[in-house]
Tab-separated table of C-alpha atoms in Angstrom:
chain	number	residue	atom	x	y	z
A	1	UNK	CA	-28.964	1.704	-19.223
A	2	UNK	CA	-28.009	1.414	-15.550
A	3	UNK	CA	-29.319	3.594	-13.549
A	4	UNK	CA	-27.790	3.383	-9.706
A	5	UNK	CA	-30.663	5.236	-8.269
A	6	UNK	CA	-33.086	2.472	-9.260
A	7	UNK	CA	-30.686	0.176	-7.728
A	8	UNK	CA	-30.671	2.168	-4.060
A	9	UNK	CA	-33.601	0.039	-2.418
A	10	UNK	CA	-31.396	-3.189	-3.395
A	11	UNK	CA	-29.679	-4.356	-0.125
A	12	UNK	CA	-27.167	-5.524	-2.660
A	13	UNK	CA	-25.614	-1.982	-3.614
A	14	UNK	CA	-22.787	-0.998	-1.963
A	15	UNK	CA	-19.591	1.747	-2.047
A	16	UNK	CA	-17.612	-1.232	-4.082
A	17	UNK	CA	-20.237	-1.805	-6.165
A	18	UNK	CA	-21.086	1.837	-7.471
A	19	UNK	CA	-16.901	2.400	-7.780
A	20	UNK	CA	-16.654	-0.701	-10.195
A	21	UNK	CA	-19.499	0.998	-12.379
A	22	UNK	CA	-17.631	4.073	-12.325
A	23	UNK	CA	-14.500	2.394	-13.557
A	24	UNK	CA	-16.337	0.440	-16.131
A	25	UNK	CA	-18.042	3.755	-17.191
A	26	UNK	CA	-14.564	5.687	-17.386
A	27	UNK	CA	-13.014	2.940	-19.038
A	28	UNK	CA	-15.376	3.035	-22.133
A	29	UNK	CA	-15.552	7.122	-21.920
A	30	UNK	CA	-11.590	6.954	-22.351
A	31	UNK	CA	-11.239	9.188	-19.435
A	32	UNK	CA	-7.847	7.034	-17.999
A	33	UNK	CA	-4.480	8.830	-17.746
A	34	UNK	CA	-2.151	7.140	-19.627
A	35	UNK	CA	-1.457	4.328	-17.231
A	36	UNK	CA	-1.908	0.621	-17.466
A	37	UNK	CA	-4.642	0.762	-14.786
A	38	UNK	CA	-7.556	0.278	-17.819
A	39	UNK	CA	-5.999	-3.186	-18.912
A	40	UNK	CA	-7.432	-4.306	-15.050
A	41	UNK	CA	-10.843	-3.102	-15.489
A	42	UNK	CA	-13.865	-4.566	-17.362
A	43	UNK	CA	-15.565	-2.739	-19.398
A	44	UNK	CA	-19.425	-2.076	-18.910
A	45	UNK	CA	-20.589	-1.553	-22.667
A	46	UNK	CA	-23.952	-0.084	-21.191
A	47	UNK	CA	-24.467	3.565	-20.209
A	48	UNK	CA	-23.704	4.118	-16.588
A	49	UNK	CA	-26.791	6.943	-15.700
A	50	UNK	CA	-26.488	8.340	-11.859
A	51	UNK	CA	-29.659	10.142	-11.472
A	52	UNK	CA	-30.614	13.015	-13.831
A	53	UNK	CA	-27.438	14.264	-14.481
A	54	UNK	CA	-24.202	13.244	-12.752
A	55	UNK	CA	-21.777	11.584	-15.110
A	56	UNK	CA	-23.799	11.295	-17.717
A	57	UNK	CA	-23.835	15.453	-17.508
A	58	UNK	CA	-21.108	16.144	-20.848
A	59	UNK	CA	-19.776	19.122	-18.428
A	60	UNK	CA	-18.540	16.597	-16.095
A	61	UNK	CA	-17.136	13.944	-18.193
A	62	UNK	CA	-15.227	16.708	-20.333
A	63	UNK	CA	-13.473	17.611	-17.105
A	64	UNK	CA	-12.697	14.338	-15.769
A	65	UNK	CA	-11.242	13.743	-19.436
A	66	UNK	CA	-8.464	17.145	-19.036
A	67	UNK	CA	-8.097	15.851	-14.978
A	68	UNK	CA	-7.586	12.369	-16.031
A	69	UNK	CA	-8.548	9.624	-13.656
A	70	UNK	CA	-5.638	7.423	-12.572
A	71	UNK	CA	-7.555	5.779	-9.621
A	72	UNK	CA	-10.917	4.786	-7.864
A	73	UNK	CA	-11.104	3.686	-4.163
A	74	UNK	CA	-14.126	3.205	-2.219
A	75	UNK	CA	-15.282	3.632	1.772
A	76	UNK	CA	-17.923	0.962	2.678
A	77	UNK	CA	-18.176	2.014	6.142
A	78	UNK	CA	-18.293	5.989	5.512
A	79	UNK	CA	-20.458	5.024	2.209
A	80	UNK	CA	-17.950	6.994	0.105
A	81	UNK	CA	-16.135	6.881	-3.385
A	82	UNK	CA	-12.639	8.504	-4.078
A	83	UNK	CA	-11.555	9.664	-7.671
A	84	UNK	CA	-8.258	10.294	-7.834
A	85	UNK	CA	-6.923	12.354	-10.981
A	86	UNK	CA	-3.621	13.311	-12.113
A	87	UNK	CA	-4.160	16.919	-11.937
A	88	UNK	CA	-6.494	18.740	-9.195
A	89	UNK	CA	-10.116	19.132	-9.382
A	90	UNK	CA	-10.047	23.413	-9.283
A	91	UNK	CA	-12.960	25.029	-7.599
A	92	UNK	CA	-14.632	25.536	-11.029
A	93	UNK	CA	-14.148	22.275	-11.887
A	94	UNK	CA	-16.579	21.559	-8.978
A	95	UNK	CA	-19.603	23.393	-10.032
A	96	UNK	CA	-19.930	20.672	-12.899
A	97	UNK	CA	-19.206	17.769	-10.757
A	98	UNK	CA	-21.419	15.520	-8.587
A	99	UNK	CA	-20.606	14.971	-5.370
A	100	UNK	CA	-23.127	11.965	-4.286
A	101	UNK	CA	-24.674	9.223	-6.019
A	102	UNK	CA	-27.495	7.180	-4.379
A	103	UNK	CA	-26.814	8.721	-0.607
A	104	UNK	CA	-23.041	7.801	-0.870
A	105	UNK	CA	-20.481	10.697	-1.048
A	106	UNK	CA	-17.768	11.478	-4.067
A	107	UNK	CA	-14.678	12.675	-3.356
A	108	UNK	CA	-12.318	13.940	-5.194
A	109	UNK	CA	-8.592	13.467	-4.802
A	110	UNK	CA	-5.452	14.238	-6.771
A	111	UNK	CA	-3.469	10.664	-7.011
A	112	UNK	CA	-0.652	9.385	-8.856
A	113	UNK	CA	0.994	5.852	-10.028
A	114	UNK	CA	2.057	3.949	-7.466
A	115	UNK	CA	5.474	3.555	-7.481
A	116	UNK	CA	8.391	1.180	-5.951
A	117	UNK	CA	11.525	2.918	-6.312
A	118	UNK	CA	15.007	1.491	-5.055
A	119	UNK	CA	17.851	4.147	-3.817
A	120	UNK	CA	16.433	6.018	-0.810
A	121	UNK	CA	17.035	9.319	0.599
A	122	UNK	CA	18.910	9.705	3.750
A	123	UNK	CA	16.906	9.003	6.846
A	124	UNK	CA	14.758	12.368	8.262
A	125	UNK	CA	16.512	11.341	12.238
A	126	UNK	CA	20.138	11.354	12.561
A	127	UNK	CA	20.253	7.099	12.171
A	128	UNK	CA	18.091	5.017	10.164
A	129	UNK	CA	18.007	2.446	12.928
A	130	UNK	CA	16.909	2.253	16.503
A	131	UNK	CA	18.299	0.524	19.388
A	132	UNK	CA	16.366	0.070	22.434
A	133	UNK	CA	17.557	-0.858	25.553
A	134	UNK	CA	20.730	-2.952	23.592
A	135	UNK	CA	18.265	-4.701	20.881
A	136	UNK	CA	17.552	-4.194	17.258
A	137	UNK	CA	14.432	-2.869	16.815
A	138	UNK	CA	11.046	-2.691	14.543
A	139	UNK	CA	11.424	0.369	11.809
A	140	UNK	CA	15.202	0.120	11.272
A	141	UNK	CA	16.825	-0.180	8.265
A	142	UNK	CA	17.981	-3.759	6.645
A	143	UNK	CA	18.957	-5.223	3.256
A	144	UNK	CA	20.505	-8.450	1.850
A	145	UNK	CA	24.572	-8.330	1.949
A	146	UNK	CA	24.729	-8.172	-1.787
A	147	UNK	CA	22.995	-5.081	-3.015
A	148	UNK	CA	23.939	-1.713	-1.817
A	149	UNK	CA	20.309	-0.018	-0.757
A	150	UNK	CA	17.926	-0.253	3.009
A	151	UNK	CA	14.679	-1.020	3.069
A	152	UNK	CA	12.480	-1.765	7.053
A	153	UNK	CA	12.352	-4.498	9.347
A	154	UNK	CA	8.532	-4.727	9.516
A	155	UNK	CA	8.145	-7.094	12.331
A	156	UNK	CA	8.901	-10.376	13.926
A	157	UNK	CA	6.709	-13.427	13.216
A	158	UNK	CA	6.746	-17.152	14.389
A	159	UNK	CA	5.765	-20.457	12.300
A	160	UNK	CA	4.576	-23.951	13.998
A	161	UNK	CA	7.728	-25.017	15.249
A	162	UNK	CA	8.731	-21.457	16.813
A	163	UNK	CA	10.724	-20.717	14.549
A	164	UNK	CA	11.154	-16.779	14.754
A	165	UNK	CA	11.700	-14.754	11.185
A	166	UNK	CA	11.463	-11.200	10.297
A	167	UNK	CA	8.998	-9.905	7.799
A	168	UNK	CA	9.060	-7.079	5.401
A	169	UNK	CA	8.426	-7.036	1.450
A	170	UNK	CA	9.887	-9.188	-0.723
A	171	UNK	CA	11.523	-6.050	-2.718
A	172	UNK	CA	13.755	-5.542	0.539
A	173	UNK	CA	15.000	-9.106	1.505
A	174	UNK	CA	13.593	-11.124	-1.081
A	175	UNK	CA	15.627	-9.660	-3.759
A	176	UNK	CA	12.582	-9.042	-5.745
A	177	UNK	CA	11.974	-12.844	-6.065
A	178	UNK	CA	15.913	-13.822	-6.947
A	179	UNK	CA	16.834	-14.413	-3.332
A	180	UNK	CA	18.280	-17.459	-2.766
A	181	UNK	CA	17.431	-19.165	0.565
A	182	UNK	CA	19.757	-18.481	2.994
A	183	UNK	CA	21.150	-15.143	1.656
A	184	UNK	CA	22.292	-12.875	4.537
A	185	UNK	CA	19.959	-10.380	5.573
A	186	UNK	CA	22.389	-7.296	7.399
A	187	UNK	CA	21.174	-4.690	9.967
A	188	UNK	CA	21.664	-1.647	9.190
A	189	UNK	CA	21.487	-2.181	5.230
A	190	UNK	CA	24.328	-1.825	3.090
A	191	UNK	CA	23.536	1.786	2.542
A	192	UNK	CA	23.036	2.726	5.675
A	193	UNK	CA	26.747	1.285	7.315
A	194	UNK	CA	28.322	4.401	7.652
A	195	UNK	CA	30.867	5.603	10.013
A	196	UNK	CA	27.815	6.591	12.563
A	197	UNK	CA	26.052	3.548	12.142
A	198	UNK	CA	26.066	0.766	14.561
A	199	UNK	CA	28.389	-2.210	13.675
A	200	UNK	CA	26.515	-3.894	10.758
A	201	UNK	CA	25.230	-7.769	11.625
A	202	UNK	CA	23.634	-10.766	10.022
A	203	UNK	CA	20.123	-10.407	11.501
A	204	UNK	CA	18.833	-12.900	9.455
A	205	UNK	CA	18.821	-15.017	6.463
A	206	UNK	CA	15.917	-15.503	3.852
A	207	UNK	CA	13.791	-18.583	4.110
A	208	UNK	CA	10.459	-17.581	1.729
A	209	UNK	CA	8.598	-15.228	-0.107
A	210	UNK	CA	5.552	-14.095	-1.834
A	211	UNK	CA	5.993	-12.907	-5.407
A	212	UNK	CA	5.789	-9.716	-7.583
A	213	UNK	CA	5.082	-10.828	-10.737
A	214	UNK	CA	4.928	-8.706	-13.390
A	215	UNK	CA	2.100	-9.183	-16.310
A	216	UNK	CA	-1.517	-7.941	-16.715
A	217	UNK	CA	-4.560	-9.742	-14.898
A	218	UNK	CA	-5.783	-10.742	-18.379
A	219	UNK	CA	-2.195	-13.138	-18.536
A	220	UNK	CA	-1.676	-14.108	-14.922
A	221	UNK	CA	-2.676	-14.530	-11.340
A	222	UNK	CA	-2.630	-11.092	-9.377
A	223	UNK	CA	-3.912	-13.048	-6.195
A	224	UNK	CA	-0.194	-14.594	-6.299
A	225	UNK	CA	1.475	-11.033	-6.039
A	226	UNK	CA	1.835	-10.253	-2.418
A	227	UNK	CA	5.063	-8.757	-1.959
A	228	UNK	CA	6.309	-9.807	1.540
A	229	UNK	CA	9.313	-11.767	2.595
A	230	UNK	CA	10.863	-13.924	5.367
A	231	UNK	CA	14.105	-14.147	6.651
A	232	UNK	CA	15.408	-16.386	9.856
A	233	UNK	CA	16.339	-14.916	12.906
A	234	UNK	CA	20.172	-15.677	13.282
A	235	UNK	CA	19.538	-14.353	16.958
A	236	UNK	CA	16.613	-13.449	18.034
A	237	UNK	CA	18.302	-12.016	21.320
A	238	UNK	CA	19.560	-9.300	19.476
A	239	UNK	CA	16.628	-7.796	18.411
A	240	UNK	CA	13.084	-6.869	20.079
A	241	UNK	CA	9.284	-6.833	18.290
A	242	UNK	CA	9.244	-3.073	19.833
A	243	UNK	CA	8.586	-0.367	16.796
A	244	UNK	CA	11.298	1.857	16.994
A	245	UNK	CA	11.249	3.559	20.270
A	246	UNK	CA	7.990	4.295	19.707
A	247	UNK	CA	5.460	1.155	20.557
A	248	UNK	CA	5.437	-3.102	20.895
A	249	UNK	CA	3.841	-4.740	18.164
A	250	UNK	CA	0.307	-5.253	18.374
A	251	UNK	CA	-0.463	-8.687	19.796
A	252	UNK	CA	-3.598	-8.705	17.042
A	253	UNK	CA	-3.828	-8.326	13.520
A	254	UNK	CA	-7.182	-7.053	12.125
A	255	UNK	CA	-8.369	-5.462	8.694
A	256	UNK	CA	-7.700	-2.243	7.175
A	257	UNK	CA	-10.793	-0.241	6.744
A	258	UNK	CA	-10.825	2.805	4.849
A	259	UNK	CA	-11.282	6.047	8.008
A	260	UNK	CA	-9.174	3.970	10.035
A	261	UNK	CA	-6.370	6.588	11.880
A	262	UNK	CA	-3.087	4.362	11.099
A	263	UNK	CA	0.565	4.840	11.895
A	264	UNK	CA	3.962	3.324	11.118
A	265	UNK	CA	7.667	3.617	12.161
A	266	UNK	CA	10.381	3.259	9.055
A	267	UNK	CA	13.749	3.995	8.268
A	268	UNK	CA	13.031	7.243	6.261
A	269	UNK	CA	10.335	8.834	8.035
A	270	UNK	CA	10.492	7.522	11.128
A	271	UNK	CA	7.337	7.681	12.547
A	272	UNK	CA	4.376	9.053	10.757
A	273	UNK	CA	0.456	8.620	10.874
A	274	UNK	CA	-2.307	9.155	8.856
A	275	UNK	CA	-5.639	7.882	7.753
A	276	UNK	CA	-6.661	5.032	5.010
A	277	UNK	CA	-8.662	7.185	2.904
A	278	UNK	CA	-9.878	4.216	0.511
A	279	UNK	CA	-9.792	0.515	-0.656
A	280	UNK	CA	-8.978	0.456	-4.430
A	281	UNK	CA	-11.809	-0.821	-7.021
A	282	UNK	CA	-9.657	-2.236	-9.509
A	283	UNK	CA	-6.554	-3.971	-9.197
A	284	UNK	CA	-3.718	-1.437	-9.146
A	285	UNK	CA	-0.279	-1.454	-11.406
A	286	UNK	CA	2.975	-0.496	-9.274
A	287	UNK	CA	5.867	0.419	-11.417
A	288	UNK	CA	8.881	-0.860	-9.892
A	289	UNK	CA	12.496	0.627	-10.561
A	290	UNK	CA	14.375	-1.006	-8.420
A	291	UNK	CA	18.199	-0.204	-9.845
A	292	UNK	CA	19.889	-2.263	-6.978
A	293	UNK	CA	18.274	-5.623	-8.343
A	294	UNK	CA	18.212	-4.371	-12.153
A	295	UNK	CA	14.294	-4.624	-11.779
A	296	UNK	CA	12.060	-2.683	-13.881
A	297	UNK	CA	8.820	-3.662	-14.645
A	298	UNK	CA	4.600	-3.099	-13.813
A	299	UNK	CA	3.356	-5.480	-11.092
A	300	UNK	CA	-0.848	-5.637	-10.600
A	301	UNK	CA	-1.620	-6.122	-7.074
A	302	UNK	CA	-5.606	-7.099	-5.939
A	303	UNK	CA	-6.422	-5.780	-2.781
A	304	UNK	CA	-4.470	-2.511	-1.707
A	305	UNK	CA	-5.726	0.181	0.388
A	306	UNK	CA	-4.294	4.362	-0.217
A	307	UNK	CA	-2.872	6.275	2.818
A	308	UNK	CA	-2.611	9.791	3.140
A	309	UNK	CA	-0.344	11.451	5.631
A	310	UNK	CA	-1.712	14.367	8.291
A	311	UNK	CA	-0.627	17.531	7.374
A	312	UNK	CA	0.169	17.114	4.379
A	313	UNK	CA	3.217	14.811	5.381
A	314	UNK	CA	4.054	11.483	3.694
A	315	UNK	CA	3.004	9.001	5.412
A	316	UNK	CA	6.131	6.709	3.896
A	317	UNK	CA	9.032	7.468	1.636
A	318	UNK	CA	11.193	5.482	-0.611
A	319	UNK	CA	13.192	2.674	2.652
A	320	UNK	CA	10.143	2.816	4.210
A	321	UNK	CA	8.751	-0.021	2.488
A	322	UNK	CA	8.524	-3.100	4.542
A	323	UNK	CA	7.078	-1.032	7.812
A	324	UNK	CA	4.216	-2.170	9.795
A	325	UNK	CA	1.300	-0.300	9.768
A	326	UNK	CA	-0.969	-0.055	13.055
A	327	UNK	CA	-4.500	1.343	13.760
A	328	UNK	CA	-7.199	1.291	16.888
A	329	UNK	CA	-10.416	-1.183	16.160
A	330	UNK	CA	-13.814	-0.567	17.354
A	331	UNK	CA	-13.005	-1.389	21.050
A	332	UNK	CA	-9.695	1.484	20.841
A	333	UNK	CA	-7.326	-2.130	21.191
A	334	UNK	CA	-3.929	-1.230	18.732
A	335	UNK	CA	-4.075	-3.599	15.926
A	336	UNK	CA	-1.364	-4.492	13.212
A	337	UNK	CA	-3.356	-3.752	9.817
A	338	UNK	CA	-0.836	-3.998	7.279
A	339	UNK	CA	2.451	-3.602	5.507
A	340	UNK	CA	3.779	-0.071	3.568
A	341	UNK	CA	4.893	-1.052	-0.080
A	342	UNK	CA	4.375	1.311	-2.571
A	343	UNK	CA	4.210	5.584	-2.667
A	344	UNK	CA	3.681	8.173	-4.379
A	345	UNK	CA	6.234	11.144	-3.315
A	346	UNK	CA	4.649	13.475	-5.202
A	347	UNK	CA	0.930	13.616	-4.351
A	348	UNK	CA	1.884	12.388	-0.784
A	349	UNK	CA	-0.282	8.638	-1.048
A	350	UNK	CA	1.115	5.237	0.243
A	351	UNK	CA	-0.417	2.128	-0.674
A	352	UNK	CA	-0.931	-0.767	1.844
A	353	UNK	CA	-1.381	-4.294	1.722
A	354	UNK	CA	-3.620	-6.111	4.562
A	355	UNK	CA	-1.083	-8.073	6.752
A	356	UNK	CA	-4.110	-10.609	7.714
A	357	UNK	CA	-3.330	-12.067	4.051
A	358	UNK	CA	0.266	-12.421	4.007
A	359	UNK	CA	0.334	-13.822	7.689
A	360	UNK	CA	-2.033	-16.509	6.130
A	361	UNK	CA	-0.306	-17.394	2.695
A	362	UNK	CA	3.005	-17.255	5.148
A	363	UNK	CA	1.735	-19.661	7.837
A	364	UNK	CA	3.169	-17.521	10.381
A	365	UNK	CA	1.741	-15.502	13.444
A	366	UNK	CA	3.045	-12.257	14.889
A	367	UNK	CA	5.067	-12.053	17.992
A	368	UNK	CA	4.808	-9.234	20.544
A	369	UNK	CA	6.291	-8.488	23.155
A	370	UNK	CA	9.523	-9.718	22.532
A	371	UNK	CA	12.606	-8.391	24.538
A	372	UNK	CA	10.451	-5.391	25.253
């Protein structure tokens, strides 16, 4: 028997911890939708008992069975959990439901599968591109010369040798791990050279990558899967580290933390904010369908963080994938935080992953203020 409340004088209990219980406790109740996310979590064969009641009240667990769980995040610093089910939690639904465990708070959240989908919709400006002052800018649309789609230009980063590269995921110039070095990277995309676009250009050619590799954590290493790209500045005079027309990249890269306000500029939405409303407890599957690279396939991914637009607006569409995200720290200094790569249209989430780690596996730094 495990019994959390026992556990709440241990120093050694935290939001993280209680989620993975949760999980574990789902997981062996069969109270998943039908999504791969179960093959990622371990299952706890003991009884997970919260108190008197809670989840181990049958009420409860026969509602989060019809609402089916498709997700768990977690808050450290609010000391919060987030379920997320496939269909809403209804008012009545509530009345059966606990809504803290141990002093930390439960939400409850309707969430989907997060989802990588090739083929975007038209941009929600008139051009999927900005041009500031005569440069290229952060936000706009690009895509390798051989696939008709548009994904974003994230940023610019530098290596040792100064060496200036653009990043975004590897789904948008890294071909979804087939590019060959070298391929031509154009600005605006392929789908977005139309006869009001600006005169497409080589704006860069990929150099490396970090992989999405598809195959369940039991099989092979999730830490690998990363999904982020370089590609080689052809000229870096023609393009500036400004975000849109919006904002410079952040000089400073810190952590995402779930409560953080963030907001991005991409080639769909254009700019958008939001708030991280949880880290995820278990790794997470993506399904990508990416038609332009014949890709179709479930990709785990460690450490990824949910978004939720204000207002009930996305905070990213499908070609928004690559864009940098951006947040205030504790001293109200604009920080990079991470990279948009994965949504879910229709419950209005977008999953992050924390740029600190792909700068690192990279080797590169970010640049700001560059022809600003």
């Amino acid at each position: 028997m495990i019994d959390i409340d026992e556990l709440n004088a241990d120093a050694s209990v935290t939001a993280e911890g209680i989620a993975e219980r949760i999980l574990a406790w789902a997981k062996h109740r069969n109270l998943f939708d039908k999504v791969p996310l179960e093959e990622g979590i371990e299952e706890d064969q003991n009884e997970l008992r919260i108190g008197s009641t809670a989840f181990q009240a049958q009420a409860a667990e026969q509602i989060l069975r019809k609402r089916s769980i498709n997700l768990i995040g977690f808050s450290e610093p609010e000391k919060k959990i987030v379920i997320f089910t496939h269909t809403k939690v209804t008012k009545g639904d509530e009345k059966a439901l606990p809504f803290s465990i141990s002093g930390y708070k439960i939400e409850y959240m309707q969430g989907g599968i997060a989802q990588v989908k090739g083929n975007p919709p038209p941009p929600q400006r008139p051009l999927p591109f900005y041009q500031r002052k005569g440069f290229y800018a952060c936000g706009s649309s690009i895509y390798p010369a051989h696939c008709t789609g548009a994904g974003t230009f994230g940023l610019i980063v530098v290596d040792a040798n100064g060496q200036l590269y653009g990043l975004t995921n590897n789904h948008v110039s890294g071909a979804c791990n087939n590019a060959m070095p070298g391929l031509p990277i154009l600005a605006p995309g392929p789908l977005d050279a139309t006869e009001t676009a600006c005169d497409p250009f080589t704006i860069g050619r990929h150099s490396r990558l970090l992989p999405i590799n598809d195959g369940i954590p039991e099989n092979i290493q999730i830490d690998d899967n990363w999904d982020a790209s370089i590609f080689a500045l052809s000229d870096p005079a023609r393009v500036t580290s400004f975000q849109g027309d919006k904002y410079d990249t952040p000089p400073n890269v810190s952590d995402p933390q779930p409560g953080m306000r963030v907001r991005k500029v991409g080639r769909t939405t254009a700019l958008t904010s939001g708030v991280i409303v949880a880290q995820s407890a278990s790794p997470v599957p993506v399904a990508y369908t990416v038609n332009e690279y014949g890709v179709k396939k479930n990709v785990w991914f460690k450490k990824v963080f949910i978004v939720v637009g204000d207002d009930g607006v996305p905070f990213s569409r499908s070609g928004d994938s690559g864009s940098l995200v951006v947040a205030r720290n504790a001293a109200g200094e604009e920080v990079a935080v991470g990279l948009v790569f994965a949504g879910n249209e229709q419950r209005g989430i977008s999953f992050i992953l924390p740029l600190a780690d792909i700068l690192q596996r990279l080797d590169v730094h970010i640049v700001s203020g560059h022809n600003v």
